[in-house]
Amino acid sequence: MQNLFSVRQWQRDDLYRLFDRAGAFARGSVPQLGGMAAFVFSEPSTRTLVSFQMAAVRLGMNVCALDGDNSSLCKGESLEDTLTTLEAIGVNAVVIRTGFDWPGSLRRSFTSMALVNAGSGIWEHPTQALLDAFTLYQEFGTLTGLKIVIAGDLFHSRVARSNALLLHTAGAKVVLSGPPQWQAADLAPWADWMPWEQAREEADAIMMLRVQNERHKEAMAMSESAYLSSYGLTAAAFAGCPQHTIIMHPGPVNWGIELDPALADHPRCRIMKQVRSGVLVRMALLEECSVESRREQLVSA
Ligand code: CP
């Protein structure tokens, strides 16, 4: 795979191949690829940007970061022209975060450069879903048959969209829950919606979503504490879950809104594990995409 646009590109076998490579990196066997990875982020990021940069550095790649303020994007250059320019300079991989869904003009293959989607508006966050799947695989040894609950601000969540499809493809049962006004009807083919208390029953993992205030047209109608008690994961609600249920969250967390601060240090909270998985999974992905783009370059030379 030279480019990662969407989780729709992934089948179950691809996923387990990526897990194998991420596992090998965890054991310390890391090839030195060289070359350069560029990062074009037009929305804020901490985890995705820095873990991708860490992944590239560990693979022996140089990194450079561009954004709307420090590149010719701010002079009106299109993203497509920026990418063509980066390829001509000799960049090997470009990791992109946009506020919009990728149009067809961005979902194209360059001759010698890989493209990776690091989050596109409310639509896709494929590498978050891959690292979440890897975290679940490390925990349970399989994804098949797991009951994974994704709860909260579903409508505005690219994490929910990518995870629902990827986990469904991997054979997990995906259950959605949250405030009715934030349901995401487009996820119905891959997941069932349930009221919050019912959703938590027999859950193997509960993935809470951030309330994305910056994407809302109107302020949230209820107070933060009312949201926590009605739709958030409180320590009391978690105590009623099975003894093996793990807590996940893609971050950043609004503590006291979707998650009770009392759960931050819970022994079954896996949020920092997800962050660590992110570096390994992004290494595996950058390796796969960069090697494939170099192969394409040799074929076309
Ligand atoms: N989970 C996630 O995408 O976090 P960042 O916005 O910090 O990259």
PDB file of N, CA, C and O in Angstrom, residues 72-123:
ATOM      1  N   SER A  72       3.658  28.066   1.535  1.00  0.00           N
ATOM      2  CA  SER A  72       3.015  28.849   0.468  1.00  0.00           C
ATOM      3  C   SER A  72       1.534  28.559   0.344  1.00  0.00           C
ATOM      4  O   SER A  72       0.848  29.170  -0.478  1.00  0.00           O
ATOM      5  N   LEU A  73       1.012  27.657   1.189  1.00  0.00           N
ATOM      6  CA  LEU A  73      -0.449  27.504   1.277  1.00  0.00           C
ATOM      7  C   LEU A  73      -1.082  28.836   1.678  1.00  0.00           C
ATOM      8  O   LEU A  73      -2.172  29.182   1.227  1.00  0.00           O
ATOM      9  N   CYS A  74      -0.377  29.619   2.520  1.00  0.00           N
ATOM     10  CA  CYS A  74      -0.962  30.895   2.974  1.00  0.00           C
ATOM     11  C   CYS A  74      -0.933  31.945   1.865  1.00  0.00           C
ATOM     12  O   CYS A  74      -1.563  32.988   1.992  1.00  0.00           O
ATOM     13  N   LYS A  75      -0.190  31.670   0.775  1.00  0.00           N
ATOM     14  CA  LYS A  75      -0.211  32.598  -0.377  1.00  0.00           C
ATOM     15  C   LYS A  75      -1.240  32.152  -1.406  1.00  0.00           C
ATOM     16  O   LYS A  75      -1.305  32.699  -2.504  1.00  0.00           O
ATOM     17  N   GLY A  76      -1.986  31.109  -1.075  1.00  0.00           N
ATOM     18  CA  GLY A  76      -3.044  30.661  -1.980  1.00  0.00           C
ATOM     19  C   GLY A  76      -2.681  29.453  -2.816  1.00  0.00           C
ATOM     20  O   GLY A  76      -3.476  29.012  -3.651  1.00  0.00           O
ATOM     21  N   GLU A  77      -1.470  28.894  -2.614  1.00  0.00           N
ATOM     22  CA  GLU A  77      -1.118  27.689  -3.377  1.00  0.00           C
ATOM     23  C   GLU A  77      -2.045  26.549  -2.959  1.00  0.00           C
ATOM     24  O   GLU A  77      -2.351  26.391  -1.765  1.00  0.00           O
ATOM     25  N   SER A  78      -2.509  25.777  -3.911  1.00  0.00           N
ATOM     26  CA  SER A  78      -3.417  24.675  -3.574  1.00  0.00           C
ATOM     27  C   SER A  78      -2.635  23.538  -2.917  1.00  0.00           C
ATOM     28  O   SER A  78      -1.404  23.411  -3.096  1.00  0.00           O
ATOM     29  N   LEU A  79      -3.351  22.712  -2.178  1.00  0.00           N
ATOM     30  CA  LEU A  79      -2.709  21.548  -1.561  1.00  0.00           C
ATOM     31  C   LEU A  79      -2.162  20.616  -2.645  1.00  0.00           C
ATOM     32  O   LEU A  79      -1.072  20.054  -2.506  1.00  0.00           O
ATOM     33  N   GLU A  80      -2.903  20.474  -3.738  1.00  0.00           N
ATOM     34  CA  GLU A  80      -2.455  19.617  -4.834  1.00  0.00           C
ATOM     35  C   GLU A  80      -1.120  20.121  -5.403  1.00  0.00           C
ATOM     36  O   GLU A  80      -0.194  19.339  -5.630  1.00  0.00           O
ATOM     37  N   ASP A  81      -1.002  21.457  -5.617  1.00  0.00           N
ATOM     38  CA  ASP A  81       0.258  22.011  -6.140  1.00  0.00           C
ATOM     39  C   ASP A  81       1.378  21.868  -5.115  1.00  0.00           C
ATOM     40  O   ASP A  81       2.541  21.634  -5.467  1.00  0.00           O
ATOM     41  N   THR A  82       1.033  22.010  -3.843  1.00  0.00           N
ATOM     42  CA  THR A  82       2.044  21.833  -2.787  1.00  0.00           C
ATOM     43  C   THR A  82       2.600  20.415  -2.847  1.00  0.00           C
ATOM     44  O   THR A  82       3.823  20.206  -2.758  1.00  0.00           O
ATOM     45  N   LEU A  83       1.728  19.433  -3.021  1.00  0.00           N
ATOM     46  CA  LEU A  83       2.177  18.038  -3.058  1.00  0.00           C
ATOM     47  C   LEU A  83       3.049  17.775  -4.276  1.00  0.00           C
ATOM     48  O   LEU A  83       4.082  17.096  -4.186  1.00  0.00           O
ATOM     49  N   THR A  84       2.651  18.312  -5.435  1.00  0.00           N
ATOM     50  CA  THR A  84       3.455  18.128  -6.651  1.00  0.00           C
ATOM     51  C   THR A  84       4.846  18.718  -6.443  1.00  0.00           C
ATOM     52  O   THR A  84       5.864  18.145  -6.848  1.00  0.00           O
ATOM     53  N   THR A  85       4.884  19.855  -5.755  1.00  0.00           N
ATOM     54  CA  THR A  85       6.165  20.516  -5.485  1.00  0.00           C
ATOM     55  C   THR A  85       7.017  19.677  -4.534  1.00  0.00           C
ATOM     56  O   THR A  85       8.225  19.487  -4.755  1.00  0.00           O
ATOM     57  N   LEU A  86       6.381  19.134  -3.492  1.00  0.00           N
ATOM     58  CA  LEU A  86       7.142  18.326  -2.531  1.00  0.00           C
ATOM     59  C   LEU A  86       7.704  17.077  -3.206  1.00  0.00           C
ATOM     60  O   LEU A  86       8.846  16.668  -2.929  1.00  0.00           O
ATOM     61  N   GLU A  87       6.950  16.491  -4.126  1.00  0.00           N
ATOM     62  CA  GLU A  87       7.475  15.320  -4.830  1.00  0.00           C
ATOM     63  C   GLU A  87       8.676  15.700  -5.699  1.00  0.00           C
ATOM     64  O   GLU A  87       9.691  15.000  -5.727  1.00  0.00           O
ATOM     65  N   ALA A  88       8.567  16.852  -6.379  1.00  0.00           N
ATOM     66  CA  ALA A  88       9.682  17.288  -7.234  1.00  0.00           C
ATOM     67  C   ALA A  88      10.939  17.561  -6.407  1.00  0.00           C
ATOM     68  O   ALA A  88      12.063  17.331  -6.864  1.00  0.00           O
ATOM     69  N   ILE A  89      10.772  18.005  -5.172  1.00  0.00           N
ATOM     70  CA  ILE A  89      11.918  18.258  -4.289  1.00  0.00           C
ATOM     71  C   ILE A  89      12.561  16.939  -3.860  1.00  0.00           C
ATOM     72  O   ILE A  89      13.755  16.879  -3.570  1.00  0.00           O
ATOM     73  N   GLY A  90      11.772  15.870  -3.851  1.00  0.00           N
ATOM     74  CA  GLY A  90      12.320  14.564  -3.477  1.00  0.00           C
ATOM     75  C   GLY A  90      11.807  14.013  -2.162  1.00  0.00           C
ATOM     76  O   GLY A  90      12.370  13.058  -1.629  1.00  0.00           O
ATOM     77  N   VAL A  91      10.734  14.621  -1.631  1.00  0.00           N
ATOM     78  CA  VAL A  91      10.141  14.107  -0.388  1.00  0.00           C
ATOM     79  C   VAL A  91       9.568  12.713  -0.640  1.00  0.00           C
ATOM     80  O   VAL A  91       8.993  12.446  -1.691  1.00  0.00           O
ATOM     81  N   ASN A  92       9.750  11.810   0.326  1.00  0.00           N
ATOM     82  CA  ASN A  92       9.309  10.413   0.145  1.00  0.00           C
ATOM     83  C   ASN A  92       7.898  10.137   0.641  1.00  0.00           C
ATOM     84  O   ASN A  92       7.227   9.250   0.121  1.00  0.00           O
ATOM     85  N   ALA A  93       7.487  10.872   1.688  1.00  0.00           N
ATOM     86  CA  ALA A  93       6.146  10.625   2.235  1.00  0.00           C
ATOM     87  C   ALA A  93       5.595  11.939   2.774  1.00  0.00           C
ATOM     88  O   ALA A  93       6.331  12.731   3.375  1.00  0.00           O
ATOM     89  N   VAL A  94       4.300  12.174   2.544  1.00  0.00           N
ATOM     90  CA  VAL A  94       3.641  13.365   3.083  1.00  0.00           C
ATOM     91  C   VAL A  94       2.457  12.927   3.929  1.00  0.00           C
ATOM     92  O   VAL A  94       1.618  12.133   3.487  1.00  0.00           O
ATOM     93  N   VAL A  95       2.427  13.416   5.148  1.00  0.00           N
ATOM     94  CA  VAL A  95       1.356  13.099   6.094  1.00  0.00           C
ATOM     95  C   VAL A  95       0.504  14.365   6.217  1.00  0.00           C
ATOM     96  O   VAL A  95       1.033  15.446   6.500  1.00  0.00           O
ATOM     97  N   ILE A  96      -0.808  14.220   5.990  1.00  0.00           N
ATOM     98  CA  ILE A  96      -1.663  15.410   5.821  1.00  0.00           C
ATOM     99  C   ILE A  96      -2.854  15.379   6.768  1.00  0.00           C
ATOM    100  O   ILE A  96      -3.551  14.364   6.871  1.00  0.00           O
ATOM    101  N   ARG A  97      -3.107  16.492   7.447  1.00  0.00           N
ATOM    102  CA  ARG A  97      -4.363  16.659   8.202  1.00  0.00           C
ATOM    103  C   ARG A  97      -5.103  17.859   7.606  1.00  0.00           C
ATOM    104  O   ARG A  97      -4.529  18.936   7.478  1.00  0.00           O
ATOM    105  N   THR A  98      -6.351  17.622   7.256  1.00  0.00           N
ATOM    106  CA  THR A  98      -7.173  18.684   6.672  1.00  0.00           C
ATOM    107  C   THR A  98      -8.464  18.835   7.474  1.00  0.00           C
ATOM    108  O   THR A  98      -8.871  17.914   8.173  1.00  0.00           O
ATOM    109  N   GLY A  99      -9.131  19.970   7.292  1.00  0.00           N
ATOM    110  CA  GLY A  99     -10.434  20.176   7.918  1.00  0.00           C
ATOM    111  C   GLY A  99     -11.574  19.662   7.053  1.00  0.00           C
ATOM    112  O   GLY A  99     -12.730  19.747   7.439  1.00  0.00           O
ATOM    113  N   PHE A 100     -11.238  19.139   5.871  1.00  0.00           N
ATOM    114  CA  PHE A 100     -12.279  18.702   4.925  1.00  0.00           C
ATOM    115  C   PHE A 100     -12.028  17.254   4.500  1.00  0.00           C
ATOM    116  O   PHE A 100     -10.929  16.720   4.668  1.00  0.00           O
ATOM    117  N   ASP A 101     -13.084  16.653   3.962  1.00  0.00           N
ATOM    118  CA  ASP A 101     -12.959  15.314   3.389  1.00  0.00           C
ATOM    119  C   ASP A 101     -12.106  15.419   2.128  1.00  0.00           C
ATOM    120  O   ASP A 101     -12.218  16.399   1.383  1.00  0.00           O
ATOM    121  N   TRP A 102     -11.277  14.420   1.886  1.00  0.00           N
ATOM    122  CA  TRP A 102     -10.372  14.515   0.733  1.00  0.00           C
ATOM    123  C   TRP A 102     -11.148  14.373  -0.573  1.00  0.00           C
ATOM    124  O   TRP A 102     -11.842  13.368  -0.781  1.00  0.00           O
ATOM    125  N   PRO A 103     -10.999  15.358  -1.493  1.00  0.00           N
ATOM    126  CA  PRO A 103     -11.623  15.215  -2.814  1.00  0.00           C
ATOM    127  C   PRO A 103     -10.832  14.207  -3.656  1.00  0.00           C
ATOM    128  O   PRO A 103      -9.711  13.818  -3.299  1.00  0.00           O
ATOM    129  N   GLY A 104     -11.407  13.816  -4.789  1.00  0.00           N
ATOM    130  CA  GLY A 104     -10.735  12.857  -5.686  1.00  0.00           C
ATOM    131  C   GLY A 104      -9.349  13.337  -6.096  1.00  0.00           C
ATOM    132  O   GLY A 104      -8.425  12.541  -6.254  1.00  0.00           O
ATOM    133  N   SER A 105      -9.177  14.663  -6.235  1.00  0.00           N
ATOM    134  CA  SER A 105      -7.878  15.195  -6.686  1.00  0.00           C
ATOM    135  C   SER A 105      -6.773  14.941  -5.669  1.00  0.00           C
ATOM    136  O   SER A 105      -5.586  14.965  -6.005  1.00  0.00           O
ATOM    137  N   LEU A 106      -7.134  14.671  -4.402  1.00  0.00           N
ATOM    138  CA  LEU A 106      -6.112  14.349  -3.389  1.00  0.00           C
ATOM    139  C   LEU A 106      -5.902  12.837  -3.269  1.00  0.00           C
ATOM    140  O   LEU A 106      -4.872  12.394  -2.767  1.00  0.00           O
ATOM    141  N   ARG A 107      -6.888  12.066  -3.689  1.00  0.00           N
ATOM    142  CA  ARG A 107      -6.787  10.598  -3.572  1.00  0.00           C
ATOM    143  C   ARG A 107      -6.126  10.053  -4.824  1.00  0.00           C
ATOM    144  O   ARG A 107      -6.712   9.303  -5.600  1.00  0.00           O
ATOM    145  N   ARG A 108      -4.902  10.457  -5.048  1.00  0.00           N
ATOM    146  CA  ARG A 108      -4.178  10.010  -6.233  1.00  0.00           C
ATOM    147  C   ARG A 108      -2.811   9.523  -5.811  1.00  0.00           C
ATOM    148  O   ARG A 108      -2.299   9.882  -4.759  1.00  0.00           O
ATOM    149  N   SER A 109      -2.228   8.713  -6.679  1.00  0.00           N
ATOM    150  CA  SER A 109      -0.903   8.187  -6.398  1.00  0.00           C
ATOM    151  C   SER A 109       0.145   9.041  -7.088  1.00  0.00           C
ATOM    152  O   SER A 109       0.023   9.311  -8.285  1.00  0.00           O
ATOM    153  N   PHE A 110       1.139   9.454  -6.342  1.00  0.00           N
ATOM    154  CA  PHE A 110       2.303  10.091  -6.949  1.00  0.00           C
ATOM    155  C   PHE A 110       3.290   9.008  -7.355  1.00  0.00           C
ATOM    156  O   PHE A 110       3.231   7.877  -6.861  1.00  0.00           O
ATOM    157  N   THR A 111       4.222   9.341  -8.246  1.00  0.00           N
ATOM    158  CA  THR A 111       5.157   8.329  -8.743  1.00  0.00           C
ATOM    159  C   THR A 111       6.108   7.867  -7.646  1.00  0.00           C
ATOM    160  O   THR A 111       6.373   6.680  -7.506  1.00  0.00           O
ATOM    161  N   SER A 112       6.598   8.806  -6.855  1.00  0.00           N
ATOM    162  CA  SER A 112       7.680   8.446  -5.943  1.00  0.00           C
ATOM    163  C   SER A 112       7.421   8.921  -4.521  1.00  0.00           C
ATOM    164  O   SER A 112       8.347   9.053  -3.735  1.00  0.00           O
ATOM    165  N   MET A 113       6.169   9.192  -4.187  1.00  0.00           N
ATOM    166  CA  MET A 113       5.887   9.778  -2.872  1.00  0.00           C
ATOM    167  C   MET A 113       4.610   9.150  -2.314  1.00  0.00           C
ATOM    168  O   MET A 113       3.636   8.975  -3.036  1.00  0.00           O
ATOM    169  N   ALA A 114       4.645   8.825  -1.033  1.00  0.00           N
ATOM    170  CA  ALA A 114       3.468   8.257  -0.364  1.00  0.00           C
ATOM    171  C   ALA A 114       2.637   9.376   0.262  1.00  0.00           C
ATOM    172  O   ALA A 114       3.183  10.380   0.727  1.00  0.00           O
ATOM    173  N   LEU A 115       1.328   9.196   0.288  1.00  0.00           N
ATOM    174  CA  LEU A 115       0.429  10.132   0.976  1.00  0.00           C
ATOM    175  C   LEU A 115      -0.281   9.404   2.102  1.00  0.00           C
ATOM    176  O   LEU A 115      -0.776   8.286   1.902  1.00  0.00           O
ATOM    177  N   VAL A 116      -0.368  10.045   3.264  1.00  0.00           N
ATOM    178  CA  VAL A 116      -1.046   9.428   4.402  1.00  0.00           C
ATOM    179  C   VAL A 116      -2.022  10.437   5.007  1.00  0.00           C
ATOM    180  O   VAL A 116      -1.639  11.579   5.312  1.00  0.00           O
ATOM    181  N   ASN A 117      -3.250  10.006   5.187  1.00  0.00           N
ATOM    182  CA  ASN A 117      -4.283  10.838   5.801  1.00  0.00           C
ATOM    183  C   ASN A 117      -4.146  10.780   7.329  1.00  0.00           C
ATOM    184  O   ASN A 117      -4.328   9.729   7.936  1.00  0.00           O
ATOM    185  N   ALA A 118      -3.877  11.928   7.927  1.00  0.00           N
ATOM    186  CA  ALA A 118      -3.724  12.004   9.394  1.00  0.00           C
ATOM    187  C   ALA A 118      -4.939  12.661  10.040  1.00  0.00           C
ATOM    188  O   ALA A 118      -4.853  13.182  11.149  1.00  0.00           O
ATOM    189  N   GLY A 119      -6.074  12.597   9.338  1.00  0.00           N
ATOM    190  CA  GLY A 119      -7.306  13.182   9.865  1.00  0.00           C
ATOM    191  C   GLY A 119      -7.893  14.150   8.865  1.00  0.00           C
ATOM    192  O   GLY A 119      -7.202  15.082   8.435  1.00  0.00           O
ATOM    193  N   SER A 120      -9.149  13.905   8.456  1.00  0.00           N
ATOM    194  CA  SER A 120      -9.801  14.789   7.479  1.00  0.00           C
ATOM    195  C   SER A 120     -11.188  15.138   8.007  1.00  0.00           C
ATOM    196  O   SER A 120     -12.100  14.311   7.987  1.00  0.00           O
ATOM    197  N   GLY A 121     -11.320  16.370   8.510  1.00  0.00           N
ATOM    198  CA  GLY A 121     -12.594  16.872   9.001  1.00  0.00           C
ATOM    199  C   GLY A 121     -13.256  15.894   9.959  1.00  0.00           C
ATOM    200  O   GLY A 121     -12.609  15.318  10.835  1.00  0.00           O
ATOM    201  N   ILE A 122     -14.564  15.702   9.761  1.00  0.00           N
ATOM    202  CA  ILE A 122     -15.298  14.751  10.608  1.00  0.00           C
ATOM    203  C   ILE A 122     -15.316  13.364   9.969  1.00  0.00           C
ATOM    204  O   ILE A 122     -15.992  12.470  10.456  1.00  0.00           O
ATOM    205  N   TRP A 123     -14.556  13.176   8.873  1.00  0.00           N
ATOM    206  CA  TRP A 123     -14.768  12.002   8.038  1.00  0.00           C
ATOM    207  C   TRP A 123     -13.844  10.837   8.299  1.00  0.00           C
ATOM    208  O   TRP A 123     -14.296   9.697   8.378  1.00  0.00           O
TER     209      TRP A 123
END
